[in-house]
Coordinates of C-alpha atoms in Angstrom, one line a residue:
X10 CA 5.1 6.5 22.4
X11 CA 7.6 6.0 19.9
X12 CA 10.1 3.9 22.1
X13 CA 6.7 1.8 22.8
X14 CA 5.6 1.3 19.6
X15 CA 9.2 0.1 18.6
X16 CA 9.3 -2.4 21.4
X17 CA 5.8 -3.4 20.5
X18 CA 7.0 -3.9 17.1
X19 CA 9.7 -6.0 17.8
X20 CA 8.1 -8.1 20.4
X21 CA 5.4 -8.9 17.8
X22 CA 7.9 -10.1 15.8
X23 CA 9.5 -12.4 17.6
X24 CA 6.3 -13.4 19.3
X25 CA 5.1 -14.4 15.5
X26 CA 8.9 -16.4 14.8
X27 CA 7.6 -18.3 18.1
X28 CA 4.1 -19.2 17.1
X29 CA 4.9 -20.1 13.4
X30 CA 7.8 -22.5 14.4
X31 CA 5.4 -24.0 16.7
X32 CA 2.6 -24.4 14.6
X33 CA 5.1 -26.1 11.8
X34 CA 6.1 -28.8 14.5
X35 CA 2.4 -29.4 15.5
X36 CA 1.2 -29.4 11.6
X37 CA 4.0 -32.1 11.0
X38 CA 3.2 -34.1 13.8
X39 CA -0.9 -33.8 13.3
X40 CA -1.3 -32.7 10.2
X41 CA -1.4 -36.4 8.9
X42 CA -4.7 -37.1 10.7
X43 CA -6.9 -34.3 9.6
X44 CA -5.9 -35.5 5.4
X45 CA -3.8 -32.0 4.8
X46 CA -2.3 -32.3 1.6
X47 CA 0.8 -30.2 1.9
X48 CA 2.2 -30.3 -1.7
X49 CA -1.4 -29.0 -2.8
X50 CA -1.4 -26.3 -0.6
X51 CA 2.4 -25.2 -0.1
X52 CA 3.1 -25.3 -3.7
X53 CA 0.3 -23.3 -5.3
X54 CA 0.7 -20.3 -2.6
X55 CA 4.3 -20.3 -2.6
X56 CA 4.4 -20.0 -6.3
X57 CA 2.0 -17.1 -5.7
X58 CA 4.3 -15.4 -3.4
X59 CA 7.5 -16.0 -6.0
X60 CA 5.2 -14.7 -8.1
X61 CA 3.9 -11.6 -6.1
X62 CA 8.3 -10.9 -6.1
X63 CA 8.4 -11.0 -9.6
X64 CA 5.8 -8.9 -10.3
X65 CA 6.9 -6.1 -7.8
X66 CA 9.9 -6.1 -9.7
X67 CA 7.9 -5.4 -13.0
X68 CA 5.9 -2.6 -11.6
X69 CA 9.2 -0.9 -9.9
X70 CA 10.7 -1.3 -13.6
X71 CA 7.6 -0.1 -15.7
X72 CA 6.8 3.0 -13.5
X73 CA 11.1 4.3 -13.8
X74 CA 11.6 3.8 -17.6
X75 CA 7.4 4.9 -18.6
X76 CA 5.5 6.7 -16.0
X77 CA 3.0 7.5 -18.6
X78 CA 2.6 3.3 -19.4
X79 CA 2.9 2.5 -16.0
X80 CA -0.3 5.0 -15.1
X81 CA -2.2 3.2 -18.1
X82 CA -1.7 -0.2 -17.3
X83 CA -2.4 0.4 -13.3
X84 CA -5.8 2.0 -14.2
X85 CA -6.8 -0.3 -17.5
X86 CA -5.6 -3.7 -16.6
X87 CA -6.5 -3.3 -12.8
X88 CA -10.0 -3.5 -13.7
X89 CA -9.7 -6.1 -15.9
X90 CA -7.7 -8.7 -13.5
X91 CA -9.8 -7.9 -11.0
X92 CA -13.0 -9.1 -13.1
X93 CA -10.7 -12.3 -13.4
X94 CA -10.4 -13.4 -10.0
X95 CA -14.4 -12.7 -9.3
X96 CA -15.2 -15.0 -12.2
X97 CA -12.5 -17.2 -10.3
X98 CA -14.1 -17.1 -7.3
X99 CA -17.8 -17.9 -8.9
X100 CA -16.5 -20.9 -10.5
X101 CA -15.0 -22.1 -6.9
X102 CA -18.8 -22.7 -6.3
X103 CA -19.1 -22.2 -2.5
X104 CA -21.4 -19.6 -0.4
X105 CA -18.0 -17.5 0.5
X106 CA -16.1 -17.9 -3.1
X107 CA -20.0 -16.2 -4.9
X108 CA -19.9 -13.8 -2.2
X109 CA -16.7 -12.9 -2.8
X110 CA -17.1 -13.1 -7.0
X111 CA -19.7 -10.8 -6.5
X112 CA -18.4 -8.2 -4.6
X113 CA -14.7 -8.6 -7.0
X114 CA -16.7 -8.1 -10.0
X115 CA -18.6 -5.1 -9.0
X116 CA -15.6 -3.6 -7.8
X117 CA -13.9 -3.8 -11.1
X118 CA -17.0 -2.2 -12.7
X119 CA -16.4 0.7 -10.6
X120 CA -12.7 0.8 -11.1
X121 CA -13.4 1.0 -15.1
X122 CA -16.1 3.9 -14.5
X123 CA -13.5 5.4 -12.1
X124 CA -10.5 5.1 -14.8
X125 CA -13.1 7.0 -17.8
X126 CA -13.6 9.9 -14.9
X127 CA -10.3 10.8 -14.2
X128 CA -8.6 10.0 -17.7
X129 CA -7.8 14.2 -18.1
X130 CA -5.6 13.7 -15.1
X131 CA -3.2 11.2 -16.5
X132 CA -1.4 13.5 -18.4
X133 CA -0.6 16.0 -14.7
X134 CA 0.2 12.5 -12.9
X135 CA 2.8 11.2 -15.7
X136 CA 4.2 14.3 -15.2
X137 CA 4.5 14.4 -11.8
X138 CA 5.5 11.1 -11.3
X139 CA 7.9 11.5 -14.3
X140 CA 9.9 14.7 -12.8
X141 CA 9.6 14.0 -9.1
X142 CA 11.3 10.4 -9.8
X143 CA 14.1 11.4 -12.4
X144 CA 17.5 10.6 -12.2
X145 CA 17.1 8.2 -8.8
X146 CA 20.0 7.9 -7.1
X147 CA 21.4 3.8 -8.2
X148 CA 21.1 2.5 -4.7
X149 CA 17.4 3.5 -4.1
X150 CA 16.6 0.7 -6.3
X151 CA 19.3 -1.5 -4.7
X152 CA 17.3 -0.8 -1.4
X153 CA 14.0 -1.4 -2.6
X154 CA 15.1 -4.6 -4.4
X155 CA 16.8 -5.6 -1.1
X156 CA 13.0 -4.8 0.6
X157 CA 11.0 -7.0 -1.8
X158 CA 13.2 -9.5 -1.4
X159 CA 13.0 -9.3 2.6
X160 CA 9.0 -9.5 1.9
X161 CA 8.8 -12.6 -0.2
X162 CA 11.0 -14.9 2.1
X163 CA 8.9 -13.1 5.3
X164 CA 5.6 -14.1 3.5
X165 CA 7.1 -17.5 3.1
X166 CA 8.1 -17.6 6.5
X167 CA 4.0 -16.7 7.5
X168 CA 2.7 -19.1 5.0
X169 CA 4.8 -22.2 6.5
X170 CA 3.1 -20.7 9.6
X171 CA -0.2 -20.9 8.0
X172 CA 0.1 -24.2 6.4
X173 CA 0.8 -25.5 10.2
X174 CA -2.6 -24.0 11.4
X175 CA -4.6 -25.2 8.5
X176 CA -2.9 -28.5 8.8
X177 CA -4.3 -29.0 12.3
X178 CA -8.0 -26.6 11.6
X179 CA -9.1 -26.8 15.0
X180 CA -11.5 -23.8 16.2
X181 CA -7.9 -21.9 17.6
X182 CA -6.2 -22.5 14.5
X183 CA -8.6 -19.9 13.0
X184 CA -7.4 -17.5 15.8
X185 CA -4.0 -18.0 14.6
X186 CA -4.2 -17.7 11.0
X187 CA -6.2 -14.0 12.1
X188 CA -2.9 -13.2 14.2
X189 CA -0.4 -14.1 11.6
X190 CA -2.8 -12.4 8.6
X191 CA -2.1 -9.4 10.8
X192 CA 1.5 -9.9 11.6
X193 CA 1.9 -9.8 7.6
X194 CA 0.0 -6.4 7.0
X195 CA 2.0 -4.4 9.7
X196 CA 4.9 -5.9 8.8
X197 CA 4.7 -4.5 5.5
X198 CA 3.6 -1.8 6.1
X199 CA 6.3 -0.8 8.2
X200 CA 8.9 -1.8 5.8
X201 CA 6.9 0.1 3.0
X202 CA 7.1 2.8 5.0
X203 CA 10.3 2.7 6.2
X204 CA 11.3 3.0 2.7
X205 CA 8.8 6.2 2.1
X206 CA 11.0 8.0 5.3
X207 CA 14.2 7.1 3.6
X208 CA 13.5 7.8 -0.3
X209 CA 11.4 11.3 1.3
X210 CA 14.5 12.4 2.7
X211 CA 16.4 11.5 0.2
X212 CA 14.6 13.5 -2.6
X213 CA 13.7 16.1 -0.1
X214 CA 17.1 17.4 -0.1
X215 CA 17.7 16.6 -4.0
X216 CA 14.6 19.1 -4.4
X217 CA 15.4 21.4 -2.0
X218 CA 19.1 22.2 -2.4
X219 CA 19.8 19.8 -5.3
X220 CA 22.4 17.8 -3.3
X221 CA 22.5 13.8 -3.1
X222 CA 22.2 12.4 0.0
X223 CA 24.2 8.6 0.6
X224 CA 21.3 5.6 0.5
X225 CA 23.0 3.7 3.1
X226 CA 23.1 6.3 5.1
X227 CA 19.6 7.6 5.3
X228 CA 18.6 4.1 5.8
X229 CA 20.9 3.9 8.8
X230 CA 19.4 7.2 10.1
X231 CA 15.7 5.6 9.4
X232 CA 16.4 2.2 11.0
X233 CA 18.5 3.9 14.1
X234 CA 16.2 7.1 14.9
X235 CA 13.1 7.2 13.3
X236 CA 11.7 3.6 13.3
X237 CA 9.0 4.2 15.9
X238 CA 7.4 7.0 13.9
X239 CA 7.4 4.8 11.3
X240 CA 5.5 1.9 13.5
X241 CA 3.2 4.2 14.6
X242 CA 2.1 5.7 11.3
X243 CA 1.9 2.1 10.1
X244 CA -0.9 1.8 12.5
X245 CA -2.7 5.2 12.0
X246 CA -2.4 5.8 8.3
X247 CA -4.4 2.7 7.1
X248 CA -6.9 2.7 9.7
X249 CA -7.6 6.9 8.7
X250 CA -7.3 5.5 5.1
X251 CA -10.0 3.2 5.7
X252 CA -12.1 6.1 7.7
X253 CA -12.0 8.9 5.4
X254 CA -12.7 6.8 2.1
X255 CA -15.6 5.9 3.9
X256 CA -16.6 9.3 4.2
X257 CA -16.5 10.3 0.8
X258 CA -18.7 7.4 -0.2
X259 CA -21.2 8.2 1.9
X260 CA -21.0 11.9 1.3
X261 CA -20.9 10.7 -2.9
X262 CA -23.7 8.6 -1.9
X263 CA -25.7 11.2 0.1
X264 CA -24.8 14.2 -2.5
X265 CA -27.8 16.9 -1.5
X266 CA -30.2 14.9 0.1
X267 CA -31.3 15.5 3.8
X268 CA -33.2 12.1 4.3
X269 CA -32.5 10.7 7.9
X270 CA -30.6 7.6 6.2
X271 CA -27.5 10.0 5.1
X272 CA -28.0 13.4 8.0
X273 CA -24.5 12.5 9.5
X274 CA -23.1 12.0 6.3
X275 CA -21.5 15.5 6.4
X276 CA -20.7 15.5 10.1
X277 CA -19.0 12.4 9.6
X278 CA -16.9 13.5 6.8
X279 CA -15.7 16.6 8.6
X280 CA -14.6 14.4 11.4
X281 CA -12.7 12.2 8.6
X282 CA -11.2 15.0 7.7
X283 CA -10.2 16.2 10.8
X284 CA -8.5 13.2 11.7
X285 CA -6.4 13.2 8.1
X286 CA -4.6 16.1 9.9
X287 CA -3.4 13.8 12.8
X288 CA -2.1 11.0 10.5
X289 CA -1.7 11.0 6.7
X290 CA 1.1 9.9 4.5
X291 CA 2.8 12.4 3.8
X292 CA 3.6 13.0 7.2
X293 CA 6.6 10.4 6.2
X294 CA 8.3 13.2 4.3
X295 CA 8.5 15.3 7.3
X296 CA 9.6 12.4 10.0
X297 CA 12.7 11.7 7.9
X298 CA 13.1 15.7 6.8
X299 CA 13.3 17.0 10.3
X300 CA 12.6 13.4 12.6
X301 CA 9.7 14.7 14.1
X302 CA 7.0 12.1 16.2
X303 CA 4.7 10.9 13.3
X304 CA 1.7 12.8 14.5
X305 CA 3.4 16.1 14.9
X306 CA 4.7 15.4 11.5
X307 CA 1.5 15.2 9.9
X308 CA -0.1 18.0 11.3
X309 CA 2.8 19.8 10.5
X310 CA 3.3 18.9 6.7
X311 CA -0.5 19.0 6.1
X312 CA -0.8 23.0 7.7
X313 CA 2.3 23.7 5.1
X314 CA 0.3 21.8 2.8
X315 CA -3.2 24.1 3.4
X316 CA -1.2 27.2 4.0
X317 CA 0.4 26.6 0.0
X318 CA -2.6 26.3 -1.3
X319 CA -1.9 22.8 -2.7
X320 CA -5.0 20.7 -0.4
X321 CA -7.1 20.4 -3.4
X322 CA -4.5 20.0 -6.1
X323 CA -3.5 16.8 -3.8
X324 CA -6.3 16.0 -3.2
X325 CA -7.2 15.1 -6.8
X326 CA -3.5 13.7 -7.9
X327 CA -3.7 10.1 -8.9
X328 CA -0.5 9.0 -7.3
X329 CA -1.6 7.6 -4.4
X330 CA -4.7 5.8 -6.2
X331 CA -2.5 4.6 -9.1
X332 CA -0.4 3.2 -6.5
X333 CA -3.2 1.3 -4.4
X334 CA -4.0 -0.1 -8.2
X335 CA -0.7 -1.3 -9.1
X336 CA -1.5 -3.3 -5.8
X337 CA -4.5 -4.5 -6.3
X338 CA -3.8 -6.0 -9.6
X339 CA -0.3 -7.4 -8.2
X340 CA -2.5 -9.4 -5.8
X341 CA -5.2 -10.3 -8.5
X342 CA -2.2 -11.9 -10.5
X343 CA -1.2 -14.0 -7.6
X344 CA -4.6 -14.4 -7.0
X345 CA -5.0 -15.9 -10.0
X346 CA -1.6 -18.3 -10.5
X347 CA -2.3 -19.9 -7.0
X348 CA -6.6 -19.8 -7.5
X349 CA -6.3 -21.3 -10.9
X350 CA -3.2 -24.1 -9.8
X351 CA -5.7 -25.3 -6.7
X352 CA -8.6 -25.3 -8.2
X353 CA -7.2 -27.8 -10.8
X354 CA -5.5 -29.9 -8.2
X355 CA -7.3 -29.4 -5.0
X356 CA -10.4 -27.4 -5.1
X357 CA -11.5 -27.4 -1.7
X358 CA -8.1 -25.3 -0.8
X359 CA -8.9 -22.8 -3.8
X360 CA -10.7 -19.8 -1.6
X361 CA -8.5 -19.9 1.0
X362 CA -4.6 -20.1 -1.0
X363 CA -6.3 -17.4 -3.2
X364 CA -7.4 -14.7 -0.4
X365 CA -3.5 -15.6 0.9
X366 CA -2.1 -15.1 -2.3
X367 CA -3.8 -11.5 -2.9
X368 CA -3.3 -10.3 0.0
X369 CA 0.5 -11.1 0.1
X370 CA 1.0 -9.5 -3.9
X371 CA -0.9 -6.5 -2.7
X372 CA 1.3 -5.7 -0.3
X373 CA 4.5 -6.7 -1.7
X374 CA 3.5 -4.6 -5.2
X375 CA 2.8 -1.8 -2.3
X376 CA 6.1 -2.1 -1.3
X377 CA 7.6 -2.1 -4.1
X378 CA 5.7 1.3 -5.4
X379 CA 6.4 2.9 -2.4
X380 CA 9.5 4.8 -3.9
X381 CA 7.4 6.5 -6.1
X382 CA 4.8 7.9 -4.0
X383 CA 7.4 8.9 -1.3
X384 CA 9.4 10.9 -4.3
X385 CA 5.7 12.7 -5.1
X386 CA 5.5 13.7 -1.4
X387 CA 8.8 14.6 -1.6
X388 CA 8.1 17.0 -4.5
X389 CA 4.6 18.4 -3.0
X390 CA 5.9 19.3 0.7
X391 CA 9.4 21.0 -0.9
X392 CA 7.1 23.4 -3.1
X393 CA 4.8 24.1 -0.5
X394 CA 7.6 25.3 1.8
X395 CA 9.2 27.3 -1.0
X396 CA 7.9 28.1 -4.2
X397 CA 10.3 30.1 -5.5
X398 CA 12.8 27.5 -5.9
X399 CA 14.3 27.9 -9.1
X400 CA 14.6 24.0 -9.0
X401 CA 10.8 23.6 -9.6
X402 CA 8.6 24.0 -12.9
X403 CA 5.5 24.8 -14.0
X404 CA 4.0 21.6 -13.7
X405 CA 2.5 22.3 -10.6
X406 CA 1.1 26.2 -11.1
X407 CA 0.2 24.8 -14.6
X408 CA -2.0 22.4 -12.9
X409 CA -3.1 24.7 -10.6
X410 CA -4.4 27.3 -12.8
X411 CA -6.0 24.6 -15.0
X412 CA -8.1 23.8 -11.5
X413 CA -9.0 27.3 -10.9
X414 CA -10.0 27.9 -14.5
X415 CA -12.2 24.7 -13.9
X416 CA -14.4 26.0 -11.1
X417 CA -14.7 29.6 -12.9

């Protein structure tokens, strides 16, 4: 599976080099009958992406030299640039752009309610995130530099390919805008989570036996060995993501009731949670730890995980939420530069450049946090397996006995 998943992986990719070189060619040859403006709709969205770069490079910046700031802003500002792009969207003034205002607006309403309920956690997750990425070895950053880089001239590479397709808009071209949309989400997330195998391992041992481990080689040993775990978690993780969140709205939704609407509610959460076993993140710190197939990595991690004691205590860490946040308001902020740019110059382009531009800052800020949440992992799975280690503090039994006090 993991030899097929690679060859999948790389076929896609080259498939995608293919189409988007073809579409360019047809979108300069045909793009001049169906009035495409291409300096209205290049420019805005490829500012976005430079943009998305940039910003990516702020976040990785913020989060090393203040953790605690970094946590404040994701979980503060988030809200607040995502209540910007839904007003942007309402003043678009289409049947789409409202729907999508709408649904943008009320989402940041329940990101503020969310940041006021877990505001006593930020001081555990600055803590966490502040000792599990201390002193990072220089290249890590070189690396994930090196990867944010590699995103923004791929995204520019799949918005060429897009501009070609939108040039032409026949009934097809929708089909390959849809193929290319999905080309850039499993492209990044394999090179985000390339980088969570290699940082993992790299802080794994750090933790562990408080050795350093070379960068460039641990990114060989990723990129030789390990890539087609690292495909196929890029396909399970998000998809089991999408699942078990799910889940926990209905079962939030359903709380004690036993009306027909909500009677699977718990069945289906138990099967959410079931499949979390087969396929979770931090199965990445075990693939590069020991190079185990990503499913036999996960279950293995998350019965170390159980047998600790730590399921609830990671359960309710903010890391991996602060992280989604940091991407969500990298892609509102590129939402907003190319939104704003084409609805001044071109408005008809507006709802389209600014889904494009959101979705290609939320991945790139995703990438770019990515060596933070592996270092967590990192930290969580090398004090499940041992405790003891004189290496650790008492930032995680602190945390724990707060939690038990809590439910007494």
């Amino acid at each position: 599976m993991q030899k097929l998943f690679l060859i999948l992986f790389l076929a896609h990719l080259l498939s995608i080099a293919i189409l988007v070189f073809f579409l360019n060619i047809r979108g300069l040859l045909l793009g001049h009958r169906h009035h495409f403006h291409p300096r209205k709709w290049y420019l805005p969205l490829l500012t976005a992406t430079a943009c998305g770069g940039l910003v990516s490079f702020i976040w990785q910046w913020i989060t090393l030299c203040n953790p605690s700031g970094a946590i404040k802003i994701a979980f503060w500002v988030s809200p607040l640039l995502t209540c910007a792009v839904g007003i942007l969207f309402v003043l678009i003034g289409s049947a789409a752009s409202l729907a999508l205002g709408v649904i943008a607006v009320v989402f940041s309403i329940i990101q503020s309610l969310y940041a006021c309920w877990v505001n006593p956690r930020f001081n555990y997750a600055t803590r966490v995130l502040s000792v599990s990425t201390a002193s990072p070895p220089k290249n890590t950053i070189v690396m994930v530099i090196l990867s944010i880089t590699i995103a923004t001239l791929y995204s520019c590479l799949l918005v060429s390919g897009i501009g070609g397709a939108t040039a032409v808009g026949t009934k097809i071209d929708l089909l390959f805008i849809s193929v290319i949309l999905i080309s850039l989400a499993w492209s990044m997330q394999v090179l985000k989570n390339t980088l969570q195998v290699t940082v993992a391992r790299i802080r794994y041992i750090q933790f562990v036996c408080g050795a350093e481990m070379e960068v460039q080689v641990a990114l060989r040993d990723t990129i030789k060995h390990l890539m087609g775990s690292v495909c196929i978690g890029s396909v399970i993780v998000p998809v089991i993501t999408i699942i078990r969140g799910l889940a926990r709205s209905i079962k939030l939704i359903a709380g004690d009731t036993d009306e027909f609407l909500f009677s699977c509610a718990n069945c289906y959460s138990d099967v959410a949670s079931t499949l979390v076993c087969y396929g979770n993140r931090w199965g990445f710190v075990q693939v590069g730890v020991s190079s185990k197939g990503f499913v036999q990595a996960s279950m293995d991690t998350w019965e170390t995980i159980k047998t600790a004691g730590l399921e609830q205590l990671i359960n309710s860490d903010l890391t991996g939420v602060f992280c989604f946040l940091c991407g969500i308001a990298g892609g509102a902020i590129c939402t907003l530069v190319g939104g704003t740019w084409t609805l001044a110059i071109h408005k008809s382009y507006c709802t389209e450049v600014s889904i494009y531009a959101f979705l290609i800052g939320y991945f790139m800020c995703r990438i770019a946090m990515a060596w933070p949440q592996s270092c967590v992992s990192a930290y969580y799975f090398a004090y499940a397996e041992n405790s003891e280690n004189p290496r650790f503090d008492s930032t995680i039994p602190g945390r724990i006995q707060e939690l038990q006090r809590y439910q007494a």
